[in-house]
Amino acid sequence: MEVPRMVGPHQHTGTARRHDPLVDEPAARPSATGHALRPVPVETMVEDRRSRLVPVNDDNIERFRGRWVALSPDGEVVADAAELDELLALVEHDGPRPDVLVQRVPEADAPMFVGLG
Amino acid sequence: VVAWTFRHVDLQEPWHPDGTRILRPAVPLLRSPGTAQLVGVIDSGSPISVADARLFGQLGVDVDNDPPLYEVGLTVAGHFARAPVFAVTLWLNPPAGSGAAVSWNLPLVARRGWRLPFAVLLGQRGWFDRFPTRIDAMSCTVEV
Protein backbone atom coordinates (compact mmCIF):
# COMPACT_ATOMS: atom_id res chain seq x y z
CA MET A 1 0.00 0.00 0.00
CA GLU A 2 1.46 3.31 -1.04
CA VAL A 3 1.42 6.09 1.49
CA PRO A 4 0.94 9.81 1.01
CA ARG A 5 4.19 11.65 0.61
CA MET A 6 5.54 15.13 0.31
CA VAL A 7 7.79 15.66 -2.67
CA GLY A 8 10.88 17.69 -2.01
CA PRO A 9 12.55 19.95 -4.56
CA HIS A 10 15.53 17.60 -4.72
CA GLN A 11 13.28 14.94 -6.17
CA HIS A 12 12.14 17.01 -9.09
CA THR A 13 13.40 15.86 -12.41
CA GLY A 14 12.63 19.03 -14.33
CA THR A 15 15.21 20.89 -16.37
CA ALA A 16 16.43 24.45 -15.78
CA ARG A 17 13.86 25.81 -18.21
CA ARG A 18 10.71 23.83 -17.74
CA HIS A 19 8.60 23.02 -20.76
CA ASP A 20 5.68 25.43 -20.71
CA PRO A 21 2.68 23.85 -22.45
CA LEU A 22 1.00 27.24 -22.57
CA VAL A 23 3.74 28.71 -24.71
CA ASP A 24 5.82 25.96 -26.24
CA GLU A 25 4.61 23.95 -29.15
CA PRO A 26 3.70 20.46 -27.92
CA ALA A 27 6.21 17.78 -28.71
CA ALA A 28 5.52 15.28 -31.43
CA ARG A 29 4.18 11.96 -30.20
CA PRO A 30 4.10 8.65 -32.07
CA SER A 31 0.66 7.61 -33.18
CA ALA A 32 -0.78 4.14 -32.96
CA THR A 33 0.26 3.63 -36.56
CA GLY A 34 3.86 4.53 -35.88
CA HIS A 35 3.80 7.93 -37.53
CA ALA A 36 4.93 10.94 -35.61
CA LEU A 37 1.96 13.26 -35.43
CA ARG A 38 2.41 16.80 -34.26
CA PRO A 39 -0.49 18.13 -32.20
CA VAL A 40 -2.42 21.05 -33.59
CA PRO A 41 -0.90 24.31 -32.27
CA VAL A 42 -3.15 26.04 -29.80
CA GLU A 43 -2.01 29.64 -29.90
CA THR A 44 -5.31 30.90 -28.57
CA MET A 45 -4.60 29.18 -25.28
CA VAL A 46 -2.05 31.88 -24.50
CA GLU A 47 -4.68 34.59 -24.26
CA ASP A 48 -5.78 33.94 -20.70
CA ARG A 49 -2.59 33.55 -18.75
CA ARG A 50 -4.20 34.51 -15.47
CA SER A 51 -6.07 31.29 -15.01
CA ARG A 52 -5.22 29.61 -11.73
CA LEU A 53 -5.48 26.18 -13.29
CA VAL A 54 -2.00 25.11 -14.33
CA PRO A 55 -1.15 21.90 -16.15
CA VAL A 56 1.11 19.47 -14.36
CA ASN A 57 4.72 19.60 -15.50
CA ASP A 58 5.13 16.96 -18.21
CA ASP A 59 8.60 16.11 -16.95
CA ASN A 60 7.19 14.51 -13.81
CA ILE A 61 3.95 13.07 -15.01
CA GLU A 62 4.67 9.37 -15.45
CA ARG A 63 5.67 8.62 -11.87
CA PHE A 64 2.44 10.08 -10.52
CA ARG A 65 -0.06 8.32 -12.75
CA GLY A 66 -2.99 6.92 -10.77
CA ARG A 67 -2.37 9.25 -7.81
CA TRP A 68 -3.81 12.49 -6.54
CA VAL A 69 -1.26 15.29 -6.70
CA ALA A 70 -0.93 18.83 -5.35
CA LEU A 71 0.59 21.19 -7.90
CA SER A 72 2.53 24.38 -7.21
CA PRO A 73 1.76 27.47 -9.31
CA ASP A 74 4.55 26.29 -11.63
CA GLY A 75 2.91 22.90 -12.17
CA GLU A 76 5.40 21.03 -10.00
CA VAL A 77 4.11 18.18 -7.85
CA VAL A 78 4.63 19.09 -4.18
CA ALA A 79 2.71 16.16 -2.64
CA ASP A 80 0.83 13.06 -3.72
CA ALA A 81 -1.44 10.41 -2.23
CA ALA A 82 -3.64 7.52 -3.28
CA GLU A 83 -6.88 9.23 -2.24
CA LEU A 84 -8.18 12.79 -2.33
CA ASP A 85 -8.87 13.18 1.39
CA GLU A 86 -5.42 11.85 2.26
CA LEU A 87 -3.78 14.40 0.00
CA LEU A 88 -5.80 17.33 1.33
CA ALA A 89 -4.94 16.37 4.90
CA LEU A 90 -1.29 16.09 3.94
CA VAL A 91 -0.89 19.41 2.13
CA GLU A 92 -2.89 21.38 4.69
CA HIS A 93 -1.37 19.73 7.75
CA ASP A 94 0.67 22.81 8.60
CA GLY A 95 -1.86 25.42 7.52
CA PRO A 96 -3.79 26.77 4.54
CA ARG A 97 -2.34 26.16 1.08
CA PRO A 98 -4.38 28.30 -1.33
CA ASP A 99 -1.42 28.27 -3.71
CA VAL A 100 -1.72 24.60 -4.62
CA LEU A 101 -4.08 22.94 -7.08
CA VAL A 102 -5.24 19.38 -6.52
CA GLN A 103 -6.02 16.92 -9.29
CA ARG A 104 -5.64 13.21 -10.04
CA VAL A 105 -3.21 12.09 -12.69
CA PRO A 106 -5.03 9.48 -14.79
CA GLU A 107 -3.49 6.15 -15.60
CA ALA A 108 -1.76 5.98 -18.96
CA ASP A 109 -4.42 3.60 -20.25
CA ALA A 110 -7.39 5.37 -18.64
CA PRO A 111 -10.49 5.35 -20.86
CA MET A 112 -11.78 8.65 -22.16
CA PHE A 113 -14.36 10.12 -19.80
CA VAL A 114 -17.57 11.10 -21.59
CA GLY A 115 -20.06 11.30 -18.75
CA LEU A 116 -20.96 9.49 -15.59
CA GLY A 117 -21.51 6.15 -17.28
CA VAL B 1 -22.65 41.40 -15.11
CA VAL B 2 -19.23 40.21 -14.03
CA ALA B 3 -17.83 37.36 -16.08
CA TRP B 4 -14.73 35.32 -15.44
CA THR B 5 -12.95 33.47 -18.23
CA PHE B 6 -11.13 30.21 -17.61
CA ARG B 7 -9.04 28.57 -20.27
CA HIS B 8 -9.56 24.83 -20.78
CA VAL B 9 -7.12 22.55 -19.00
CA ASP B 10 -5.08 19.52 -20.02
CA LEU B 11 -5.57 17.02 -17.18
CA GLN B 12 -2.93 14.68 -18.60
CA GLU B 13 -5.48 12.24 -19.95
CA PRO B 14 -4.33 9.90 -22.72
CA TRP B 15 -4.22 11.83 -25.97
CA HIS B 16 -6.57 11.58 -28.92
CA PRO B 17 -5.46 8.99 -31.49
CA ASP B 18 -4.42 11.85 -33.80
CA GLY B 19 -1.89 13.07 -31.24
CA THR B 20 -3.83 16.04 -29.90
CA ARG B 21 -4.44 16.64 -26.23
CA ILE B 22 -7.79 16.41 -24.48
CA LEU B 23 -8.76 19.77 -22.99
CA ARG B 24 -11.52 20.06 -20.39
CA PRO B 25 -13.59 23.12 -19.43
CA ALA B 26 -12.53 23.50 -15.82
CA VAL B 27 -12.73 25.98 -12.96
CA PRO B 28 -10.84 26.23 -9.65
CA LEU B 29 -12.98 25.39 -6.63
CA LEU B 30 -12.41 25.89 -2.91
CA ARG B 31 -13.95 24.19 0.12
CA SER B 32 -13.61 27.55 1.88
CA PRO B 33 -11.40 30.62 1.34
CA GLY B 34 -7.74 29.80 1.84
CA THR B 35 -8.01 26.08 1.16
CA ALA B 36 -6.23 24.19 -1.61
CA GLN B 37 -7.84 24.53 -5.00
CA LEU B 38 -9.74 21.63 -6.54
CA VAL B 39 -10.42 21.10 -10.21
CA GLY B 40 -14.08 21.24 -11.18
CA VAL B 41 -14.93 20.12 -14.71
CA ILE B 42 -18.01 21.65 -16.32
CA ASP B 43 -20.30 19.20 -18.13
CA SER B 44 -23.41 20.71 -19.67
CA GLY B 45 -24.67 17.25 -20.55
CA SER B 46 -24.82 16.07 -16.94
CA PRO B 47 -28.16 16.74 -15.21
CA ILE B 48 -26.50 16.76 -11.79
CA SER B 49 -23.25 17.67 -10.07
CA VAL B 50 -21.12 14.88 -8.63
CA ALA B 51 -17.94 14.63 -6.59
CA ASP B 52 -15.54 12.11 -5.14
CA ALA B 53 -17.18 10.74 -1.98
CA ARG B 54 -13.88 11.24 -0.19
CA LEU B 55 -14.27 15.00 -0.56
CA PHE B 56 -17.37 15.20 1.61
CA GLY B 57 -15.62 14.75 4.93
CA GLN B 58 -13.69 17.91 4.04
CA LEU B 59 -17.05 19.62 3.52
CA GLY B 60 -18.37 18.62 6.94
CA VAL B 61 -20.49 15.75 5.67
CA ASP B 62 -20.31 12.20 6.98
CA VAL B 63 -21.32 10.24 3.89
CA ASP B 64 -21.91 7.04 5.86
CA ASN B 65 -24.00 8.47 8.69
CA ASP B 66 -25.50 11.84 7.76
CA PRO B 67 -28.98 11.67 6.19
CA PRO B 68 -28.80 12.66 2.51
CA LEU B 69 -31.25 14.96 0.78
CA TYR B 70 -32.11 12.02 -1.47
CA GLU B 71 -30.42 9.32 -3.49
CA VAL B 72 -29.92 8.93 -7.20
CA GLY B 73 -29.01 5.94 -9.32
CA LEU B 74 -25.70 6.10 -11.11
CA THR B 75 -23.79 3.72 -13.28
CA VAL B 76 -20.26 3.53 -11.92
CA ALA B 77 -17.70 1.58 -13.89
CA GLY B 78 -20.47 -0.30 -15.61
CA HIS B 79 -22.33 -1.15 -12.40
CA PHE B 80 -25.52 0.42 -11.10
CA ALA B 81 -25.29 1.99 -7.64
CA ARG B 82 -27.38 4.27 -5.46
CA ALA B 83 -25.50 7.42 -4.51
CA PRO B 84 -26.46 9.89 -1.75
CA VAL B 85 -26.93 13.60 -2.46
CA PHE B 86 -25.97 16.20 0.14
CA ALA B 87 -26.38 19.97 0.36
CA VAL B 88 -22.92 21.54 0.45
CA THR B 89 -21.23 24.89 -0.05
CA LEU B 90 -18.41 25.39 -2.54
CA TRP B 91 -16.46 28.47 -3.58
CA LEU B 92 -15.48 29.48 -7.10
CA ASN B 93 -11.98 30.92 -7.17
CA PRO B 94 -11.64 33.73 -9.73
CA PRO B 95 -8.83 34.18 -12.23
CA ALA B 96 -5.90 35.93 -10.58
CA GLY B 97 -6.61 39.59 -10.01
CA SER B 98 -10.33 39.31 -10.71
CA GLY B 99 -11.75 39.77 -7.22
CA ALA B 100 -12.79 37.51 -4.39
CA ALA B 101 -14.02 33.93 -4.42
CA VAL B 102 -17.77 33.44 -4.69
CA SER B 103 -19.67 30.84 -2.68
CA TRP B 104 -22.81 28.98 -3.61
CA ASN B 105 -24.90 26.15 -2.23
CA LEU B 106 -25.59 23.09 -4.31
CA PRO B 107 -26.87 19.53 -4.12
CA LEU B 108 -23.85 17.30 -4.72
CA VAL B 109 -23.83 13.57 -5.37
CA ALA B 110 -21.22 11.57 -3.42
CA ARG B 111 -19.78 8.98 -5.76
CA ARG B 112 -17.61 6.24 -4.35
CA GLY B 113 -14.83 4.60 -6.34
CA TRP B 114 -13.92 7.90 -8.01
CA ARG B 115 -11.05 7.61 -10.48
CA LEU B 116 -11.56 10.69 -12.64
CA PRO B 117 -8.73 13.25 -12.93
CA PHE B 118 -10.67 15.98 -11.11
CA ALA B 119 -12.60 16.23 -7.86
CA VAL B 120 -15.97 17.66 -8.91
CA LEU B 121 -18.17 17.33 -12.00
CA LEU B 122 -20.33 20.42 -12.41
CA GLY B 123 -23.62 19.77 -14.22
CA GLN B 124 -26.95 21.40 -14.89
CA ARG B 125 -28.17 21.24 -11.28
CA GLY B 126 -25.61 22.76 -8.97
CA TRP B 127 -23.69 24.71 -11.62
CA PHE B 128 -25.66 25.90 -14.64
CA ASP B 129 -28.65 26.82 -12.47
CA ARG B 130 -26.35 29.21 -10.59
CA PHE B 131 -23.71 30.31 -13.10
CA PRO B 132 -24.67 31.04 -16.73
CA THR B 133 -21.71 29.66 -18.63
CA ARG B 134 -20.56 29.89 -22.22
CA ILE B 135 -18.21 27.16 -23.38
CA ASP B 136 -16.21 27.26 -26.58
CA ALA B 137 -13.32 25.21 -27.89
CA MET B 138 -10.65 26.81 -25.72
CA SER B 139 -12.26 28.51 -22.74
CA CYS B 140 -15.39 29.00 -20.71
CA THR B 141 -16.86 32.29 -19.53
CA VAL B 142 -18.78 32.24 -16.27
CA GLU B 143 -21.22 34.95 -15.18
CA VAL B 144 -20.86 35.47 -11.45
Coordinates of C-alpha atoms in Angstrom, one line a residue:
Chain A
M1 CA 0.0 0.0 0.0
E2 CA 1.5 3.3 -1.0
V3 CA 1.4 6.1 1.5
P4 CA 0.9 9.8 1.0
R5 CA 4.2 11.7 0.6
M6 CA 5.5 15.1 0.3
V7 CA 7.8 15.7 -2.7
G8 CA 10.9 17.7 -2.0
P9 CA 12.5 20.0 -4.6
H10 CA 15.5 17.6 -4.7
Q11 CA 13.3 14.9 -6.2
H12 CA 12.1 17.0 -9.1
T13 CA 13.4 15.9 -12.4
G14 CA 12.6 19.0 -14.3
T15 CA 15.2 20.9 -16.4
A16 CA 16.4 24.4 -15.8
R17 CA 13.9 25.8 -18.2
R18 CA 10.7 23.8 -17.7
H19 CA 8.6 23.0 -20.8
D20 CA 5.7 25.4 -20.7
P21 CA 2.7 23.8 -22.4
L22 CA 1.0 27.2 -22.6
V23 CA 3.7 28.7 -24.7
D24 CA 5.8 26.0 -26.2
E25 CA 4.6 24.0 -29.2
P26 CA 3.7 20.5 -27.9
A27 CA 6.2 17.8 -28.7
A28 CA 5.5 15.3 -31.4
R29 CA 4.2 12.0 -30.2
P30 CA 4.1 8.7 -32.1
S31 CA 0.7 7.6 -33.2
A32 CA -0.8 4.1 -33.0
T33 CA 0.3 3.6 -36.6
G34 CA 3.9 4.5 -35.9
H35 CA 3.8 7.9 -37.5
A36 CA 4.9 10.9 -35.6
L37 CA 2.0 13.3 -35.4
R38 CA 2.4 16.8 -34.3
P39 CA -0.5 18.1 -32.2
V40 CA -2.4 21.0 -33.6
P41 CA -0.9 24.3 -32.3
V42 CA -3.2 26.0 -29.8
E43 CA -2.0 29.6 -29.9
T44 CA -5.3 30.9 -28.6
M45 CA -4.6 29.2 -25.3
V46 CA -2.0 31.9 -24.5
E47 CA -4.7 34.6 -24.3
D48 CA -5.8 33.9 -20.7
R49 CA -2.6 33.5 -18.8
R50 CA -4.2 34.5 -15.5
S51 CA -6.1 31.3 -15.0
R52 CA -5.2 29.6 -11.7
L53 CA -5.5 26.2 -13.3
V54 CA -2.0 25.1 -14.3
P55 CA -1.1 21.9 -16.1
V56 CA 1.1 19.5 -14.4
N57 CA 4.7 19.6 -15.5
D58 CA 5.1 17.0 -18.2
D59 CA 8.6 16.1 -16.9
N60 CA 7.2 14.5 -13.8
I61 CA 3.9 13.1 -15.0
E62 CA 4.7 9.4 -15.4
R63 CA 5.7 8.6 -11.9
F64 CA 2.4 10.1 -10.5
R65 CA -0.1 8.3 -12.7
G66 CA -3.0 6.9 -10.8
R67 CA -2.4 9.2 -7.8
W68 CA -3.8 12.5 -6.5
V69 CA -1.3 15.3 -6.7
A70 CA -0.9 18.8 -5.4
L71 CA 0.6 21.2 -7.9
S72 CA 2.5 24.4 -7.2
P73 CA 1.8 27.5 -9.3
D74 CA 4.5 26.3 -11.6
G75 CA 2.9 22.9 -12.2
E76 CA 5.4 21.0 -10.0
V77 CA 4.1 18.2 -7.8
V78 CA 4.6 19.1 -4.2
A79 CA 2.7 16.2 -2.6
D80 CA 0.8 13.1 -3.7
A81 CA -1.4 10.4 -2.2
A82 CA -3.6 7.5 -3.3
E83 CA -6.9 9.2 -2.2
L84 CA -8.2 12.8 -2.3
D85 CA -8.9 13.2 1.4
E86 CA -5.4 11.8 2.3
L87 CA -3.8 14.4 0.0
L88 CA -5.8 17.3 1.3
A89 CA -4.9 16.4 4.9
L90 CA -1.3 16.1 3.9
V91 CA -0.9 19.4 2.1
E92 CA -2.9 21.4 4.7
H93 CA -1.4 19.7 7.7
D94 CA 0.7 22.8 8.6
G95 CA -1.9 25.4 7.5
P96 CA -3.8 26.8 4.5
R97 CA -2.3 26.2 1.1
P98 CA -4.4 28.3 -1.3
D99 CA -1.4 28.3 -3.7
V100 CA -1.7 24.6 -4.6
L101 CA -4.1 22.9 -7.1
V102 CA -5.2 19.4 -6.5
Q103 CA -6.0 16.9 -9.3
R104 CA -5.6 13.2 -10.0
V105 CA -3.2 12.1 -12.7
P106 CA -5.0 9.5 -14.8
E107 CA -3.5 6.1 -15.6
A108 CA -1.8 6.0 -19.0
D109 CA -4.4 3.6 -20.3
A110 CA -7.4 5.4 -18.6
P111 CA -10.5 5.3 -20.9
M112 CA -11.8 8.7 -22.2
F113 CA -14.4 10.1 -19.8
V114 CA -17.6 11.1 -21.6
G115 CA -20.1 11.3 -18.7
L116 CA -21.0 9.5 -15.6
G117 CA -21.5 6.2 -17.3
Chain B
V1 CA -22.7 41.4 -15.1
V2 CA -19.2 40.2 -14.0
A3 CA -17.8 37.4 -16.1
W4 CA -14.7 35.3 -15.4
T5 CA -12.9 33.5 -18.2
F6 CA -11.1 30.2 -17.6
R7 CA -9.0 28.6 -20.3
H8 CA -9.6 24.8 -20.8
V9 CA -7.1 22.5 -19.0
D10 CA -5.1 19.5 -20.0
L11 CA -5.6 17.0 -17.2
Q12 CA -2.9 14.7 -18.6
E13 CA -5.5 12.2 -20.0
P14 CA -4.3 9.9 -22.7
W15 CA -4.2 11.8 -26.0
H16 CA -6.6 11.6 -28.9
P17 CA -5.5 9.0 -31.5
D18 CA -4.4 11.9 -33.8
G19 CA -1.9 13.1 -31.2
T20 CA -3.8 16.0 -29.9
R21 CA -4.4 16.6 -26.2
I22 CA -7.8 16.4 -24.5
L23 CA -8.8 19.8 -23.0
R24 CA -11.5 20.1 -20.4
P25 CA -13.6 23.1 -19.4
A26 CA -12.5 23.5 -15.8
V27 CA -12.7 26.0 -13.0
P28 CA -10.8 26.2 -9.6
L29 CA -13.0 25.4 -6.6
L30 CA -12.4 25.9 -2.9
R31 CA -14.0 24.2 0.1
S32 CA -13.6 27.6 1.9
P33 CA -11.4 30.6 1.3
G34 CA -7.7 29.8 1.8
T35 CA -8.0 26.1 1.2
A36 CA -6.2 24.2 -1.6
Q37 CA -7.8 24.5 -5.0
L38 CA -9.7 21.6 -6.5
V39 CA -10.4 21.1 -10.2
G40 CA -14.1 21.2 -11.2
V41 CA -14.9 20.1 -14.7
I42 CA -18.0 21.6 -16.3
D43 CA -20.3 19.2 -18.1
S44 CA -23.4 20.7 -19.7
G45 CA -24.7 17.2 -20.5
S46 CA -24.8 16.1 -16.9
P47 CA -28.2 16.7 -15.2
I48 CA -26.5 16.8 -11.8
S49 CA -23.2 17.7 -10.1
V50 CA -21.1 14.9 -8.6
A51 CA -17.9 14.6 -6.6
D52 CA -15.5 12.1 -5.1
A53 CA -17.2 10.7 -2.0
R54 CA -13.9 11.2 -0.2
L55 CA -14.3 15.0 -0.6
F56 CA -17.4 15.2 1.6
G57 CA -15.6 14.8 4.9
Q58 CA -13.7 17.9 4.0
L59 CA -17.1 19.6 3.5
G60 CA -18.4 18.6 6.9
V61 CA -20.5 15.8 5.7
D62 CA -20.3 12.2 7.0
V63 CA -21.3 10.2 3.9
D64 CA -21.9 7.0 5.9
N65 CA -24.0 8.5 8.7
D66 CA -25.5 11.8 7.8
P67 CA -29.0 11.7 6.2
P68 CA -28.8 12.7 2.5
L69 CA -31.2 15.0 0.8
Y70 CA -32.1 12.0 -1.5
E71 CA -30.4 9.3 -3.5
V72 CA -29.9 8.9 -7.2
G73 CA -29.0 5.9 -9.3
L74 CA -25.7 6.1 -11.1
T75 CA -23.8 3.7 -13.3
V76 CA -20.3 3.5 -11.9
A77 CA -17.7 1.6 -13.9
G78 CA -20.5 -0.3 -15.6
H79 CA -22.3 -1.2 -12.4
F80 CA -25.5 0.4 -11.1
A81 CA -25.3 2.0 -7.6
R82 CA -27.4 4.3 -5.5
A83 CA -25.5 7.4 -4.5
P84 CA -26.5 9.9 -1.8
V85 CA -26.9 13.6 -2.5
F86 CA -26.0 16.2 0.1
A87 CA -26.4 20.0 0.4
V88 CA -22.9 21.5 0.4
T89 CA -21.2 24.9 -0.1
L90 CA -18.4 25.4 -2.5
W91 CA -16.5 28.5 -3.6
L92 CA -15.5 29.5 -7.1
N93 CA -12.0 30.9 -7.2
P94 CA -11.6 33.7 -9.7
P95 CA -8.8 34.2 -12.2
A96 CA -5.9 35.9 -10.6
G97 CA -6.6 39.6 -10.0
S98 CA -10.3 39.3 -10.7
G99 CA -11.8 39.8 -7.2
A100 CA -12.8 37.5 -4.4
A101 CA -14.0 33.9 -4.4
V102 CA -17.8 33.4 -4.7
S103 CA -19.7 30.8 -2.7
W104 CA -22.8 29.0 -3.6
N105 CA -24.9 26.1 -2.2
L106 CA -25.6 23.1 -4.3
P107 CA -26.9 19.5 -4.1
L108 CA -23.8 17.3 -4.7
V109 CA -23.8 13.6 -5.4
A110 CA -21.2 11.6 -3.4
R111 CA -19.8 9.0 -5.8
R112 CA -17.6 6.2 -4.3
G113 CA -14.8 4.6 -6.3
W114 CA -13.9 7.9 -8.0
R115 CA -11.0 7.6 -10.5
L116 CA -11.6 10.7 -12.6
P117 CA -8.7 13.2 -12.9
F118 CA -10.7 16.0 -11.1
A119 CA -12.6 16.2 -7.9
V120 CA -16.0 17.7 -8.9
L121 CA -18.2 17.3 -12.0
L122 CA -20.3 20.4 -12.4
G123 CA -23.6 19.8 -14.2
Q124 CA -27.0 21.4 -14.9
R125 CA -28.2 21.2 -11.3
G126 CA -25.6 22.8 -9.0
W127 CA -23.7 24.7 -11.6
F128 CA -25.7 25.9 -14.6
D129 CA -28.7 26.8 -12.5
R130 CA -26.3 29.2 -10.6
F131 CA -23.7 30.3 -13.1
P132 CA -24.7 31.0 -16.7
T133 CA -21.7 29.7 -18.6
R134 CA -20.6 29.9 -22.2
I135 CA -18.2 27.2 -23.4
D136 CA -16.2 27.3 -26.6
A137 CA -13.3 25.2 -27.9
M138 CA -10.6 26.8 -25.7
S139 CA -12.3 28.5 -22.7
C140 CA -15.4 29.0 -20.7
T141 CA -16.9 32.3 -19.5
V142 CA -18.8 32.2 -16.3
E143 CA -21.2 34.9 -15.2
V144 CA -20.9 35.5 -11.5

